[in-house]
PDB file of C-alpha atoms in Angstrom:
ATOM      1  CA  GLN A   1      87.738 121.526  88.814  1.00 92.00           C
ATOM      2  CA  VAL A   2      90.171 118.696  88.206  1.00 95.00           C
ATOM      3  CA  ARG A   3      93.793 119.614  88.655  1.00 97.00           C
ATOM      4  CA  LEU A   4      96.949 117.524  88.383  1.00 98.00           C
ATOM      5  CA  VAL A   5     100.198 118.916  89.770  1.00 98.00           C
ATOM      6  CA  GLU A   6     103.506 117.209  89.084  1.00 98.00           C
ATOM      7  CA  SER A   7     106.652 117.681  91.130  1.00 98.00           C
ATOM      8  CA  GLY A   8     110.052 116.107  91.624  1.00 98.00           C
ATOM      9  CA  GLY A   9     111.753 116.921  88.358  1.00 97.00           C
ATOM     10  CA  GLY A  10     115.226 118.330  88.179  1.00 98.00           C
ATOM     11  CA  LEU A  11     118.733 118.022  86.835  1.00 98.00           C
ATOM     12  CA  VAL A  12     120.623 114.819  87.551  1.00 98.00           C
ATOM     13  CA  GLN A  13     123.587 112.957  86.147  1.00 98.00           C
ATOM     14  CA  ALA A  14     123.316 109.766  84.152  1.00 98.00           C
ATOM     15  CA  GLY A  15     122.877 106.762  86.417  1.00 98.00           C
ATOM     16  CA  GLU A  16     121.117 108.681  89.162  1.00 98.00           C
ATOM     17  CA  SER A  17     117.494 108.470  90.262  1.00 98.00           C
ATOM     18  CA  LEU A  18     114.510 110.765  90.554  1.00 98.00           C
ATOM     19  CA  SER A  19     111.073 110.321  92.021  1.00 98.00           C
ATOM     20  CA  LEU A  20     108.154 112.190  90.502  1.00 98.00           C
ATOM     21  CA  SER A  21     104.821 112.809  92.177  1.00 98.00           C
ATOM     22  CA  CYS A  22     101.469 113.851  90.811  1.00 98.00           C
ATOM     23  CA  VAL A  23      98.808 115.087  93.185  1.00 98.00           C
ATOM     24  CA  ALA A  24      95.241 115.241  91.969  1.00 98.00           C
ATOM     25  CA  SER A  25      92.584 117.583  93.270  1.00 97.00           C
ATOM     26  CA  GLY A  26      88.948 118.062  92.388  1.00 96.00           C
ATOM     27  CA  ILE A  27      88.479 114.335  91.867  1.00 96.00           C
ATOM     28  CA  SER A  28      89.236 111.072  93.615  1.00 96.00           C
ATOM     29  CA  ILE A  29      91.624 109.003  91.533  1.00 96.00           C
ATOM     30  CA  THR A  30      90.516 105.744  93.154  1.00 96.00           C
ATOM     31  CA  ASP A  31      88.410 104.555  90.241  1.00 94.00           C
ATOM     32  CA  TYR A  32      90.636 105.704  87.397  1.00 96.00           C
ATOM     33  CA  ALA A  33      93.779 104.767  85.582  1.00 95.00           C
ATOM     34  CA  MET A  34      96.678 107.141  85.981  1.00 97.00           C
ATOM     35  CA  ASN A  35      99.536 107.532  83.546  1.00 97.00           C
ATOM     36  CA  TRP A  36     102.860 109.241  83.088  1.00 98.00           C
ATOM     37  CA  PHE A  37     103.790 110.534  79.648  1.00 98.00           C
ATOM     38  CA  ARG A  38     106.851 112.411  78.524  1.00 98.00           C
ATOM     39  CA  GLN A  39     107.755 114.674  75.667  1.00 98.00           C
ATOM     40  CA  ALA A  40     111.266 115.468  74.566  1.00 97.00           C
ATOM     41  CA  PRO A  41     112.052 118.472  72.340  1.00 92.00           C
ATOM     42  CA  GLY A  42     111.064 117.754  68.773  1.00 95.00           C
ATOM     43  CA  LYS A  43     109.456 114.445  69.632  1.00 96.00           C
ATOM     44  CA  GLN A  44     105.930 113.213  70.143  1.00 97.00           C
ATOM     45  CA  ARG A  45     104.518 112.693  73.593  1.00 97.00           C
ATOM     46  CA  GLU A  46     104.932 109.070  74.612  1.00 97.00           C
ATOM     47  CA  LEU A  47     103.563 106.834  77.325  1.00 97.00           C
ATOM     48  CA  VAL A  48     106.081 106.099  80.063  1.00 98.00           C
ATOM     49  CA  ALA A  49     103.971 104.090  82.494  1.00 98.00           C
ATOM     50  CA  GLY A  50     100.406 103.501  83.576  1.00 97.00           C
ATOM     51  CA  VAL A  51      98.641 102.091  86.618  1.00 97.00           C
ATOM     52  CA  SER A  52      95.049 100.929  86.567  1.00 95.00           C
ATOM     53  CA  SER A  53      92.504 101.468  89.303  1.00 94.00           C
ATOM     54  CA  SER A  54      93.202  97.904  90.478  1.00 94.00           C
ATOM     55  CA  GLY A  55      96.944  98.522  90.604  1.00 94.00           C
ATOM     56  CA  SER A  56      98.091  96.670  87.522  1.00 97.00           C
ATOM     57  CA  THR A  57     100.874  98.433  85.701  1.00 98.00           C
ATOM     58  CA  ASN A  58     102.193  98.796  82.180  1.00 97.00           C
ATOM     59  CA  TYR A  59     105.345 100.437  80.877  1.00 98.00           C
ATOM     60  CA  GLY A  60     106.688 101.866  77.702  1.00 97.00           C
ATOM     61  CA  ASP A  61     109.719 100.083  76.313  1.00 96.00           C
ATOM     62  CA  SER A  62     112.052 102.850  77.471  1.00 93.00           C
ATOM     63  CA  ALA A  63     110.880 102.519  81.059  1.00 95.00           C
ATOM     64  CA  LYS A  64     110.821  98.752  81.493  1.00 96.00           C
ATOM     65  CA  GLY A  65     113.212  97.553  84.167  1.00 95.00           C
ATOM     66  CA  ARG A  66     114.188 101.063  85.290  1.00 98.00           C
ATOM     67  CA  PHE A  67     110.995 102.919  86.203  1.00 98.00           C
ATOM     68  CA  THR A  68     108.255 102.013  88.656  1.00 98.00           C
ATOM     69  CA  ILE A  69     104.808 103.562  88.779  1.00 98.00           C
ATOM     70  CA  SER A  70     102.707 103.392  91.911  1.00 98.00           C
ATOM     71  CA  ARG A  71      99.666 105.038  93.388  1.00 98.00           C
ATOM     72  CA  ASP A  72      98.420 106.011  96.824  1.00 97.00           C
ATOM     73  CA  ASN A  73      94.696 106.563  96.632  1.00 97.00           C
ATOM     74  CA  THR A  74      94.596 107.833 100.219  1.00 97.00           C
ATOM     75  CA  ARG A  75      96.869 110.691  99.156  1.00 98.00           C
ATOM     76  CA  ASN A  76      95.263 111.037  95.713  1.00 98.00           C
ATOM     77  CA  THR A  77      98.766 110.737  94.329  1.00 98.00           C
ATOM     78  CA  VAL A  78     100.604 108.751  91.683  1.00 98.00           C
ATOM     79  CA  TYR A  79     104.362 108.321  91.683  1.00 98.00           C
ATOM     80  CA  LEU A  80     107.063 107.518  89.184  1.00 98.00           C
ATOM     81  CA  GLN A  81     110.349 106.207  90.523  1.00 98.00           C
ATOM     82  CA  MET A  82     113.020 106.527  87.876  1.00 98.00           C
ATOM     83  CA  ASN A  83     116.318 104.720  88.331  1.00 98.00           C
ATOM     84  CA  THR A  84     119.444 104.495  86.231  1.00 98.00           C
ATOM     85  CA  LEU A  85     118.489 107.589  84.308  1.00 98.00           C
ATOM     86  CA  LYS A  86     119.936 108.177  80.872  1.00 97.00           C
ATOM     87  CA  PRO A  87     120.402 111.384  78.860  1.00 97.00           C
ATOM     88  CA  GLU A  88     117.662 110.170  76.524  1.00 96.00           C
ATOM     89  CA  ASP A  89     115.229 110.297  79.442  1.00 98.00           C
ATOM     90  CA  THR A  90     115.453 114.083  79.297  1.00 98.00           C
ATOM     91  CA  ALA A  91     111.925 115.375  78.722  1.00 98.00           C
ATOM     92  CA  VAL A  92     108.970 117.077  80.287  1.00 98.00           C
ATOM     93  CA  TYR A  93     107.025 114.471  82.244  1.00 98.00           C
ATOM     94  CA  TYR A  94     103.249 114.795  82.367  1.00 98.00           C
ATOM     95  CA  CYS A  95     100.674 113.229  84.617  1.00 98.00           C
ATOM     96  CA  HIS A  96      97.513 112.002  82.900  1.00 98.00           C
ATOM     97  CA  LEU A  97      94.160 110.967  84.299  1.00 97.00           C
ATOM     98  CA  GLN A  98      91.672 109.238  82.051  1.00 90.00           C
ATOM     99  CA  ILE A  99      88.024 109.013  83.026  1.00 91.00           C
ATOM    100  CA  ASP A 100      86.656 107.849  79.674  1.00 86.00           C
ATOM    101  CA  PRO A 101      88.291 107.500  76.259  1.00 82.00           C
ATOM    102  CA  GLY A 102      87.160 111.017  75.480  1.00 88.00           C
ATOM    103  CA  ILE A 103      87.554 112.571  78.907  1.00 91.00           C
ATOM    104  CA  TYR A 104      91.015 113.026  80.320  1.00 94.00           C
ATOM    105  CA  PHE A 105      93.150 115.572  82.122  1.00 97.00           C
ATOM    106  CA  TRP A 106      96.796 116.588  81.963  1.00 98.00           C
ATOM    107  CA  GLY A 107      99.109 118.225  84.412  1.00 98.00           C
ATOM    108  CA  ARG A 108     101.429 121.018  83.341  1.00 98.00           C
ATOM    109  CA  GLY A 109     104.475 118.815  83.486  1.00 98.00           C
ATOM    110  CA  THR A 110     107.786 118.696  85.299  1.00 98.00           C
ATOM    111  CA  GLN A 111     111.150 118.958  83.570  1.00 98.00           C
ATOM    112  CA  VAL A 112     113.626 116.109  83.920  1.00 98.00           C
ATOM    113  CA  THR A 113     117.114 116.719  82.598  1.00 98.00           C
ATOM    114  CA  VAL A 114     119.774 114.015  82.636  1.00 98.00           C
ATOM    115  CA  SER A 115     123.331 115.066  81.912  1.00 97.00           C
ATOM    116  CA  SER A 116     125.920 112.666  80.549  1.00 94.00           C
TER     117      SER A 116
END
């Protein structure tokens, strides 16, 4: 059974940093792309950042220059370092593992709240 568990969310002030982690179990992430999405109240879920199996990364416009995604295949973990946080970064952050276009898994999410 594939399971993704996010951690590291919390309440911070604008300008501060947070580091999120997502640990996978039931599958080795080595061969798969891993992504972070987020969903704010009343808004659609959006891609924050992704890292391919080879380590190449891509970012949503809101994350460029502030967030860094990385992966440690030995720990079966993907990370999201978030710097210079803004109130508009407030959302539930979800880990996402895609095996095929039609086969993917989500974590339950971790809440990030940024106060102004």
